[in-house]
mmCIF file with all atom_site columns, C-alpha atoms in Angstrom:
data_model
loop_
_atom_site.group_PDB
_atom_site.id
_atom_site.type_symbol
_atom_site.label_atom_id
_atom_site.label_alt_id
_atom_site.label_comp_id
_atom_site.label_asym_id
_atom_site.label_entity_id
_atom_site.label_seq_id
_atom_site.pdbx_PDB_ins_code
_atom_site.Cartn_x
_atom_site.Cartn_y
_atom_site.Cartn_z
_atom_site.occupancy
_atom_site.B_iso_or_equiv
_atom_site.pdbx_formal_charge
_atom_site.auth_seq_id
_atom_site.auth_comp_id
_atom_site.auth_asym_id
_atom_site.auth_atom_id
_atom_site.pdbx_PDB_model_num
ATOM 1   C CA . UNK L 1 1   ? -32.465 -61.027 -6.190  1.00 0.00 ? 1   UNK L CA 1
ATOM 2   C CA . UNK L 1 2   ? -33.991 -62.058 -9.676  1.00 0.00 ? 2   UNK L CA 1
ATOM 3   C CA . UNK L 1 3   ? -36.229 -59.161 -11.185 1.00 0.00 ? 3   UNK L CA 1
ATOM 4   C CA . UNK L 1 4   ? -35.724 -59.884 -14.907 1.00 0.00 ? 4   UNK L CA 1
ATOM 5   C CA . UNK L 1 5   ? -39.328 -61.212 -15.170 1.00 0.00 ? 5   UNK L CA 1
ATOM 6   C CA . UNK L 1 6   ? -40.111 -57.882 -14.352 1.00 0.00 ? 6   UNK L CA 1
ATOM 7   C CA . UNK L 1 7   ? -39.149 -56.267 -17.198 1.00 0.00 ? 7   UNK L CA 1
ATOM 8   C CA . UNK L 1 8   ? -41.924 -58.275 -19.237 1.00 0.00 ? 8   UNK L CA 1
ATOM 9   C CA . UNK L 1 9   ? -44.669 -58.069 -17.059 1.00 0.00 ? 9   UNK L CA 1
ATOM 10  C CA . UNK L 1 10  ? -44.501 -54.704 -15.479 1.00 0.00 ? 10  UNK L CA 1
ATOM 11  C CA . UNK L 1 11  ? -42.715 -52.700 -18.642 1.00 0.00 ? 11  UNK L CA 1
ATOM 12  C CA . UNK L 1 12  ? -45.778 -49.969 -18.421 1.00 0.00 ? 12  UNK L CA 1
ATOM 13  C CA . UNK L 1 13  ? -45.709 -49.872 -14.675 1.00 0.00 ? 13  UNK L CA 1
ATOM 14  C CA . UNK L 1 14  ? -44.956 -46.382 -13.809 1.00 0.00 ? 14  UNK L CA 1
ATOM 15  C CA . UNK L 1 15  ? -44.215 -44.637 -10.617 1.00 0.00 ? 15  UNK L CA 1
ATOM 16  C CA . UNK L 1 16  ? -44.287 -41.104 -9.352  1.00 0.00 ? 16  UNK L CA 1
ATOM 17  C CA . UNK L 1 17  ? -41.357 -40.206 -7.084  1.00 0.00 ? 17  UNK L CA 1
ATOM 18  C CA . UNK L 1 18  ? -39.801 -37.216 -5.703  1.00 0.00 ? 18  UNK L CA 1
ATOM 19  C CA . UNK L 1 19  ? -36.841 -39.468 -4.806  1.00 0.00 ? 19  UNK L CA 1
ATOM 20  C CA . UNK L 1 20  ? -35.228 -39.056 -8.443  1.00 0.00 ? 20  UNK L CA 1
ATOM 21  C CA . UNK L 1 21  ? -33.265 -36.265 -9.483  1.00 0.00 ? 21  UNK L CA 1
ATOM 22  C CA . UNK L 1 22  ? -33.133 -35.631 -13.224 1.00 0.00 ? 22  UNK L CA 1
ATOM 23  C CA . UNK L 1 23  ? -30.249 -33.628 -14.737 1.00 0.00 ? 23  UNK L CA 1
ATOM 24  C CA . UNK L 1 24  ? -30.637 -33.199 -18.406 1.00 0.00 ? 24  UNK L CA 1
ATOM 25  C CA . UNK L 1 25  ? -28.833 -31.264 -21.277 1.00 0.00 ? 25  UNK L CA 1
ATOM 26  C CA . UNK L 1 26  ? -30.524 -30.742 -25.149 1.00 0.00 ? 26  UNK L CA 1
ATOM 27  C CA . UNK L 1 27  ? -28.435 -32.672 -27.711 1.00 0.00 ? 27  UNK L CA 1
ATOM 28  C CA . UNK L 1 28  ? -27.811 -30.856 -30.691 1.00 0.00 ? 28  UNK L CA 1
ATOM 29  C CA . UNK L 1 29  ? -26.501 -32.437 -33.774 1.00 0.00 ? 29  UNK L CA 1
ATOM 30  C CA . UNK L 1 30  ? -22.659 -31.060 -33.183 1.00 0.00 ? 30  UNK L CA 1
ATOM 31  C CA . UNK L 1 31  ? -22.776 -32.579 -29.671 1.00 0.00 ? 31  UNK L CA 1
ATOM 32  C CA . UNK L 1 32  ? -23.789 -36.093 -30.773 1.00 0.00 ? 32  UNK L CA 1
ATOM 33  C CA . UNK L 1 33  ? -20.675 -35.982 -33.610 1.00 0.00 ? 33  UNK L CA 1
ATOM 34  C CA . UNK L 1 34  ? -18.348 -34.588 -31.302 1.00 0.00 ? 34  UNK L CA 1
ATOM 35  C CA . UNK L 1 35  ? -17.401 -37.406 -28.520 1.00 0.00 ? 35  UNK L CA 1
ATOM 36  C CA . UNK L 1 36  ? -13.897 -35.813 -28.197 1.00 0.00 ? 36  UNK L CA 1
ATOM 37  C CA . UNK L 1 37  ? -14.743 -34.557 -24.473 1.00 0.00 ? 37  UNK L CA 1
ATOM 38  C CA . UNK L 1 38  ? -15.111 -37.951 -23.214 1.00 0.00 ? 38  UNK L CA 1
ATOM 39  C CA . UNK L 1 39  ? -12.210 -39.354 -24.569 1.00 0.00 ? 39  UNK L CA 1
ATOM 40  C CA . UNK L 1 40  ? -10.157 -36.480 -23.195 1.00 0.00 ? 40  UNK L CA 1
ATOM 41  C CA . UNK L 1 41  ? -11.695 -36.807 -19.944 1.00 0.00 ? 41  UNK L CA 1
ATOM 42  C CA . UNK L 1 42  ? -10.912 -40.628 -20.024 1.00 0.00 ? 42  UNK L CA 1
ATOM 43  C CA . UNK L 1 43  ? -7.224  -39.676 -21.029 1.00 0.00 ? 43  UNK L CA 1
ATOM 44  C CA . UNK L 1 44  ? -6.585  -37.308 -18.599 1.00 0.00 ? 44  UNK L CA 1
ATOM 45  C CA . UNK L 1 45  ? -8.082  -39.439 -15.618 1.00 0.00 ? 45  UNK L CA 1
ATOM 46  C CA . UNK L 1 46  ? -7.208  -42.835 -16.570 1.00 0.00 ? 46  UNK L CA 1
ATOM 47  C CA . UNK L 1 47  ? -3.802  -42.243 -19.332 1.00 0.00 ? 47  UNK L CA 1
ATOM 48  C CA . UNK L 1 48  ? -2.870  -45.644 -20.476 1.00 0.00 ? 48  UNK L CA 1
ATOM 49  C CA . UNK L 1 49  ? -3.588  -47.471 -16.966 1.00 0.00 ? 49  UNK L CA 1
ATOM 50  C CA . UNK L 1 50  ? -6.819  -49.051 -18.287 1.00 0.00 ? 50  UNK L CA 1
ATOM 51  C CA . UNK L 1 51  ? -5.347  -50.787 -21.295 1.00 0.00 ? 51  UNK L CA 1
ATOM 52  C CA . UNK L 1 52  ? -2.539  -51.900 -19.256 1.00 0.00 ? 52  UNK L CA 1
ATOM 53  C CA . UNK L 1 53  ? -4.530  -53.255 -16.950 1.00 0.00 ? 53  UNK L CA 1
ATOM 54  C CA . UNK L 1 54  ? -6.716  -54.954 -19.527 1.00 0.00 ? 54  UNK L CA 1
ATOM 55  C CA . UNK L 1 55  ? -3.618  -56.366 -21.089 1.00 0.00 ? 55  UNK L CA 1
ATOM 56  C CA . UNK L 1 56  ? -2.362  -57.911 -18.208 1.00 0.00 ? 56  UNK L CA 1
ATOM 57  C CA . UNK L 1 57  ? -5.788  -59.495 -17.347 1.00 0.00 ? 57  UNK L CA 1
ATOM 58  C CA . UNK L 1 58  ? -5.800  -60.819 -20.929 1.00 0.00 ? 58  UNK L CA 1
ATOM 59  C CA . UNK L 1 59  ? -2.601  -62.724 -20.368 1.00 0.00 ? 59  UNK L CA 1
ATOM 60  C CA . UNK L 1 60  ? -4.030  -64.524 -17.579 1.00 0.00 ? 60  UNK L CA 1
ATOM 61  C CA . UNK L 1 61  ? -6.637  -66.286 -20.028 1.00 0.00 ? 61  UNK L CA 1
ATOM 62  C CA . UNK L 1 62  ? -9.950  -66.041 -21.237 1.00 0.00 ? 62  UNK L CA 1
ATOM 63  C CA . UNK L 1 63  ? -11.548 -66.052 -18.016 1.00 0.00 ? 63  UNK L CA 1
ATOM 64  C CA . UNK L 1 64  ? -10.996 -62.648 -17.194 1.00 0.00 ? 64  UNK L CA 1
ATOM 65  C CA . UNK L 1 65  ? -12.891 -61.121 -19.943 1.00 0.00 ? 65  UNK L CA 1
ATOM 66  C CA . UNK L 1 66  ? -16.131 -60.757 -18.146 1.00 0.00 ? 66  UNK L CA 1
ATOM 67  C CA . UNK L 1 67  ? -13.499 -58.545 -15.640 1.00 0.00 ? 67  UNK L CA 1
ATOM 68  C CA . UNK L 1 68  ? -12.235 -56.589 -18.587 1.00 0.00 ? 68  UNK L CA 1
ATOM 69  C CA . UNK L 1 69  ? -15.922 -55.965 -19.474 1.00 0.00 ? 69  UNK L CA 1
ATOM 70  C CA . UNK L 1 70  ? -16.966 -54.711 -16.090 1.00 0.00 ? 70  UNK L CA 1
ATOM 71  C CA . UNK L 1 71  ? -13.663 -52.350 -15.511 1.00 0.00 ? 71  UNK L CA 1
ATOM 72  C CA . UNK L 1 72  ? -14.196 -50.795 -19.115 1.00 0.00 ? 72  UNK L CA 1
ATOM 73  C CA . UNK L 1 73  ? -18.167 -50.424 -18.186 1.00 0.00 ? 73  UNK L CA 1
ATOM 74  C CA . UNK L 1 74  ? -17.216 -48.668 -15.124 1.00 0.00 ? 74  UNK L CA 1
ATOM 75  C CA . UNK L 1 75  ? -14.700 -46.658 -16.615 1.00 0.00 ? 75  UNK L CA 1
ATOM 76  C CA . UNK L 1 76  ? -17.082 -45.449 -19.283 1.00 0.00 ? 76  UNK L CA 1
ATOM 77  C CA . UNK L 1 77  ? -19.667 -44.904 -16.723 1.00 0.00 ? 77  UNK L CA 1
ATOM 78  C CA . UNK L 1 78  ? -17.428 -42.536 -14.634 1.00 0.00 ? 78  UNK L CA 1
ATOM 79  C CA . UNK L 1 79  ? -16.448 -41.010 -17.321 1.00 0.00 ? 79  UNK L CA 1
ATOM 80  C CA . UNK L 1 80  ? -19.849 -40.144 -18.837 1.00 0.00 ? 80  UNK L CA 1
ATOM 81  C CA . UNK L 1 81  ? -20.796 -38.910 -15.017 1.00 0.00 ? 81  UNK L CA 1
ATOM 82  C CA . UNK L 1 82  ? -17.990 -36.467 -14.939 1.00 0.00 ? 82  UNK L CA 1
ATOM 83  C CA . UNK L 1 83  ? -18.609 -35.231 -18.287 1.00 0.00 ? 83  UNK L CA 1
ATOM 84  C CA . UNK L 1 84  ? -22.563 -34.336 -17.170 1.00 0.00 ? 84  UNK L CA 1
ATOM 85  C CA . UNK L 1 85  ? -21.519 -32.695 -13.899 1.00 0.00 ? 85  UNK L CA 1
ATOM 86  C CA . UNK L 1 86  ? -18.668 -30.984 -15.828 1.00 0.00 ? 86  UNK L CA 1
ATOM 87  C CA . UNK L 1 87  ? -20.777 -29.517 -18.277 1.00 0.00 ? 87  UNK L CA 1
ATOM 88  C CA . UNK L 1 88  ? -22.255 -26.126 -17.732 1.00 0.00 ? 88  UNK L CA 1
ATOM 89  C CA . UNK L 1 89  ? -25.158 -26.913 -20.241 1.00 0.00 ? 89  UNK L CA 1
ATOM 90  C CA . UNK L 1 90  ? -26.428 -29.551 -17.619 1.00 0.00 ? 90  UNK L CA 1
ATOM 91  C CA . UNK L 1 91  ? -29.877 -28.380 -16.046 1.00 0.00 ? 91  UNK L CA 1
ATOM 92  C CA . UNK L 1 92  ? -31.796 -29.504 -12.988 1.00 0.00 ? 92  UNK L CA 1
ATOM 93  C CA . UNK L 1 93  ? -35.239 -30.755 -13.635 1.00 0.00 ? 93  UNK L CA 1
ATOM 94  C CA . UNK L 1 94  ? -37.931 -29.940 -10.895 1.00 0.00 ? 94  UNK L CA 1
ATOM 95  C CA . UNK L 1 95  ? -38.546 -32.511 -8.688  1.00 0.00 ? 95  UNK L CA 1
ATOM 96  C CA . UNK L 1 96  ? -42.075 -32.088 -7.855  1.00 0.00 ? 96  UNK L CA 1
ATOM 97  C CA . UNK L 1 97  ? -43.266 -34.182 -11.228 1.00 0.00 ? 97  UNK L CA 1
ATOM 98  C CA . UNK L 1 98  ? -40.914 -37.158 -12.044 1.00 0.00 ? 98  UNK L CA 1
ATOM 99  C CA . UNK L 1 99  ? -42.491 -40.434 -13.454 1.00 0.00 ? 99  UNK L CA 1
ATOM 100 C CA . UNK L 1 100 ? -40.344 -43.298 -14.025 1.00 0.00 ? 100 UNK L CA 1
ATOM 101 C CA . UNK L 1 101 ? -40.530 -46.565 -15.683 1.00 0.00 ? 101 UNK L CA 1
ATOM 102 C CA . UNK L 1 102 ? -38.400 -48.726 -17.544 1.00 0.00 ? 102 UNK L CA 1
ATOM 103 C CA . UNK L 1 103 ? -39.498 -47.515 -21.111 1.00 0.00 ? 103 UNK L CA 1
ATOM 104 C CA . UNK L 1 104 ? -39.174 -44.060 -20.156 1.00 0.00 ? 104 UNK L CA 1
ATOM 105 C CA . UNK L 1 105 ? -39.424 -41.063 -18.001 1.00 0.00 ? 105 UNK L CA 1
ATOM 106 C CA . UNK L 1 106 ? -41.569 -37.586 -17.655 1.00 0.00 ? 106 UNK L CA 1
ATOM 107 C CA . UNK L 1 107 ? -40.117 -34.926 -15.720 1.00 0.00 ? 107 UNK L CA 1
ATOM 108 C CA . UNK L 1 108 ? -40.836 -31.235 -15.325 1.00 0.00 ? 108 UNK L CA 1
ATOM 109 C CA . UNK L 1 109 ? -38.956 -28.270 -16.528 1.00 0.00 ? 109 UNK L CA 1
ATOM 110 C CA . UNK L 1 110 ? -38.972 -24.683 -17.237 1.00 0.00 ? 110 UNK L CA 1
ATOM 111 C CA . UNK L 1 111 ? -37.101 -25.096 -20.593 1.00 0.00 ? 111 UNK L CA 1
ATOM 112 C CA . UNK L 1 112 ? -39.069 -25.595 -24.210 1.00 0.00 ? 112 UNK L CA 1
ATOM 113 C CA . UNK L 1 113 ? -38.631 -28.673 -25.704 1.00 0.00 ? 113 UNK L CA 1
ATOM 114 C CA . UNK L 1 114 ? -40.146 -30.248 -28.797 1.00 0.00 ? 114 UNK L CA 1
ATOM 115 C CA . UNK L 1 115 ? -41.299 -33.677 -29.613 1.00 0.00 ? 115 UNK L CA 1
ATOM 116 C CA . UNK L 1 116 ? -38.232 -35.544 -31.381 1.00 0.00 ? 116 UNK L CA 1
ATOM 117 C CA . UNK L 1 117 ? -35.501 -33.663 -29.215 1.00 0.00 ? 117 UNK L CA 1
ATOM 118 C CA . UNK L 1 118 ? -32.921 -35.678 -28.107 1.00 0.00 ? 118 UNK L CA 1
ATOM 119 C CA . UNK L 1 119 ? -31.804 -35.367 -24.515 1.00 0.00 ? 119 UNK L CA 1
ATOM 120 C CA . UNK L 1 120 ? -28.738 -36.703 -22.388 1.00 0.00 ? 120 UNK L CA 1
ATOM 121 C CA . UNK L 1 121 ? -30.332 -37.595 -18.794 1.00 0.00 ? 121 UNK L CA 1
ATOM 122 C CA . UNK L 1 122 ? -28.446 -38.129 -15.484 1.00 0.00 ? 122 UNK L CA 1
ATOM 123 C CA . UNK L 1 123 ? -30.647 -39.635 -12.926 1.00 0.00 ? 123 UNK L CA 1
ATOM 124 C CA . UNK L 1 124 ? -29.883 -40.075 -9.154  1.00 0.00 ? 124 UNK L CA 1
ATOM 125 C CA . UNK L 1 125 ? -32.103 -42.498 -7.211  1.00 0.00 ? 125 UNK L CA 1
ATOM 126 C CA . UNK L 1 126 ? -31.902 -41.400 -3.808  1.00 0.00 ? 126 UNK L CA 1
ATOM 127 C CA . UNK L 1 127 ? -31.666 -42.464 -1.068  1.00 0.00 ? 127 UNK L CA 1
ATOM 128 C CA . UNK L 1 128 ? -29.254 -45.088 -2.398  1.00 0.00 ? 128 UNK L CA 1
ATOM 129 C CA . UNK L 1 129 ? -27.582 -42.622 -4.665  1.00 0.00 ? 129 UNK L CA 1
ATOM 130 C CA . UNK L 1 130 ? -27.562 -45.027 -7.811  1.00 0.00 ? 130 UNK L CA 1
ATOM 131 C CA . UNK L 1 131 ? -26.623 -43.237 -10.845 1.00 0.00 ? 131 UNK L CA 1
ATOM 132 C CA . UNK L 1 132 ? -28.010 -43.598 -14.796 1.00 0.00 ? 132 UNK L CA 1
ATOM 133 C CA . UNK L 1 133 ? -27.005 -41.777 -17.438 1.00 0.00 ? 133 UNK L CA 1
ATOM 134 C CA . UNK L 1 134 ? -28.810 -42.241 -21.140 1.00 0.00 ? 134 UNK L CA 1
ATOM 135 C CA . UNK L 1 135 ? -29.852 -40.325 -24.042 1.00 0.00 ? 135 UNK L CA 1
ATOM 136 C CA . UNK L 1 136 ? -33.308 -40.251 -24.443 1.00 0.00 ? 136 UNK L CA 1
ATOM 137 C CA . UNK L 1 137 ? -35.676 -38.770 -27.394 1.00 0.00 ? 137 UNK L CA 1
ATOM 138 C CA . UNK L 1 138 ? -38.797 -36.539 -26.576 1.00 0.00 ? 138 UNK L CA 1
ATOM 139 C CA . UNK L 1 139 ? -42.205 -37.970 -27.119 1.00 0.00 ? 139 UNK L CA 1
ATOM 140 C CA . UNK L 1 140 ? -44.448 -35.655 -25.379 1.00 0.00 ? 140 UNK L CA 1
ATOM 141 C CA . UNK L 1 141 ? -44.589 -32.197 -24.532 1.00 0.00 ? 141 UNK L CA 1
ATOM 142 C CA . UNK L 1 142 ? -47.280 -30.752 -22.095 1.00 0.00 ? 142 UNK L CA 1
ATOM 143 C CA . UNK L 1 143 ? -47.440 -27.266 -21.381 1.00 0.00 ? 143 UNK L CA 1
ATOM 144 C CA . UNK L 1 144 ? -48.736 -25.792 -18.038 1.00 0.00 ? 144 UNK L CA 1
ATOM 145 C CA . UNK L 1 145 ? -48.650 -22.660 -15.840 1.00 0.00 ? 145 UNK L CA 1
ATOM 146 C CA . UNK L 1 146 ? -48.056 -22.224 -12.197 1.00 0.00 ? 146 UNK L CA 1
ATOM 147 C CA . UNK L 1 147 ? -47.237 -19.576 -9.529  1.00 0.00 ? 147 UNK L CA 1
ATOM 148 C CA . UNK L 1 148 ? -43.725 -19.537 -10.834 1.00 0.00 ? 148 UNK L CA 1
ATOM 149 C CA . UNK L 1 149 ? -44.838 -19.373 -14.612 1.00 0.00 ? 149 UNK L CA 1
ATOM 150 C CA . UNK L 1 150 ? -44.755 -21.419 -17.485 1.00 0.00 ? 150 UNK L CA 1
ATOM 151 C CA . UNK L 1 151 ? -43.731 -25.095 -17.122 1.00 0.00 ? 151 UNK L CA 1
ATOM 152 C CA . UNK L 1 152 ? -43.332 -28.177 -19.652 1.00 0.00 ? 152 UNK L CA 1
ATOM 153 C CA . UNK L 1 153 ? -43.946 -31.639 -18.845 1.00 0.00 ? 153 UNK L CA 1
ATOM 154 C CA . UNK L 1 154 ? -41.442 -33.792 -20.953 1.00 0.00 ? 154 UNK L CA 1
ATOM 155 C CA . UNK L 1 155 ? -42.056 -37.490 -21.538 1.00 0.00 ? 155 UNK L CA 1
ATOM 156 C CA . UNK L 1 156 ? -38.890 -38.937 -23.132 1.00 0.00 ? 156 UNK L CA 1
ATOM 157 C CA . UNK L 1 157 ? -38.101 -42.383 -24.155 1.00 0.00 ? 157 UNK L CA 1
ATOM 158 C CA . UNK L 1 158 ? -34.669 -43.952 -23.778 1.00 0.00 ? 158 UNK L CA 1
ATOM 159 C CA . UNK L 1 159 ? -32.836 -44.627 -27.119 1.00 0.00 ? 159 UNK L CA 1
ATOM 160 C CA . UNK L 1 160 ? -29.395 -45.523 -25.472 1.00 0.00 ? 160 UNK L CA 1
ATOM 161 C CA . UNK L 1 161 ? -29.391 -46.932 -21.835 1.00 0.00 ? 161 UNK L CA 1
ATOM 162 C CA . UNK L 1 162 ? -27.287 -49.985 -21.215 1.00 0.00 ? 162 UNK L CA 1
ATOM 163 C CA . UNK L 1 163 ? -28.209 -53.200 -19.344 1.00 0.00 ? 163 UNK L CA 1
ATOM 164 C CA . UNK L 1 164 ? -26.770 -52.151 -15.919 1.00 0.00 ? 164 UNK L CA 1
ATOM 165 C CA . UNK L 1 165 ? -28.790 -49.011 -15.776 1.00 0.00 ? 165 UNK L CA 1
ATOM 166 C CA . UNK L 1 166 ? -31.899 -50.478 -17.187 1.00 0.00 ? 166 UNK L CA 1
ATOM 167 C CA . UNK L 1 167 ? -31.618 -53.351 -14.087 1.00 0.00 ? 167 UNK L CA 1
ATOM 168 C CA . UNK L 1 168 ? -31.194 -50.417 -11.862 1.00 0.00 ? 168 UNK L CA 1
ATOM 169 C CA . UNK L 1 169 ? -34.490 -48.913 -12.998 1.00 0.00 ? 169 UNK L CA 1
ATOM 170 C CA . UNK L 1 170 ? -36.404 -52.185 -12.921 1.00 0.00 ? 170 UNK L CA 1
ATOM 171 C CA . UNK L 1 171 ? -35.327 -52.708 -9.631  1.00 0.00 ? 171 UNK L CA 1
ATOM 172 C CA . UNK L 1 172 ? -35.714 -49.390 -8.179  1.00 0.00 ? 172 UNK L CA 1
ATOM 173 C CA . UNK L 1 173 ? -39.460 -49.285 -9.673  1.00 0.00 ? 173 UNK L CA 1
ATOM 174 C CA . UNK L 1 174 ? -40.234 -52.817 -8.244  1.00 0.00 ? 174 UNK L CA 1
ATOM 175 C CA . UNK L 1 175 ? -38.943 -51.768 -4.531  1.00 0.00 ? 175 UNK L CA 1
ATOM 176 C CA . UNK L 1 176 ? -41.162 -48.537 -4.827  1.00 0.00 ? 176 UNK L CA 1
ATOM 177 C CA . UNK L 1 177 ? -43.894 -50.304 -6.093  1.00 0.00 ? 177 UNK L CA 1
ATOM 178 C CA . UNK L 1 178 ? -43.407 -53.342 -3.052  1.00 0.00 ? 178 UNK L CA 1
ATOM 179 C CA . UNK L 1 179 ? -42.487 -51.008 -0.445  1.00 0.00 ? 179 UNK L CA 1
ATOM 180 C CA . UNK L 1 180 ? -43.764 -47.358 -1.023  1.00 0.00 ? 180 UNK L CA 1
ATOM 181 C CA . UNK L 1 181 ? -41.546 -44.340 -1.365  1.00 0.00 ? 181 UNK L CA 1
ATOM 182 C CA . UNK L 1 182 ? -38.707 -44.390 1.069   1.00 0.00 ? 182 UNK L CA 1
#
């Protein structure tokens, strides 16, 4: 299914959806500089197996480069997801107010944020269990109050989002618009 045209046609189209689960962590300057955690996880899981596989595939010719790139992307995604779930700082957003588009997401939380804060997000699209991890910047904070106390609607724009994840979001928005919530 070709959905690239949707990127331009519906870039500002947003959906409200309770089927998206959002985990988040505020990124401070120290955690942005320290990427050793992911490197250590990658080494402990894969050791040098991926680099050996890459060498074998490269020895078979240039036609294997797309496969090598796909393998490396999937290994990096898996490493990021393990790092996210293993991180005790990760918190879950409230599911009642997720608003999603290809340019950003808005979610509700009890944690305080300020405009300009950077956030690491892990989104899970249900029921298909598509996983998207990205880095975002807070562009708007709206204060609110309900029966459980103060909350904040946090609107973020993506600042690091790989193409595969962008396509997952575009497809998810397209399917939800065309067929309604699952």
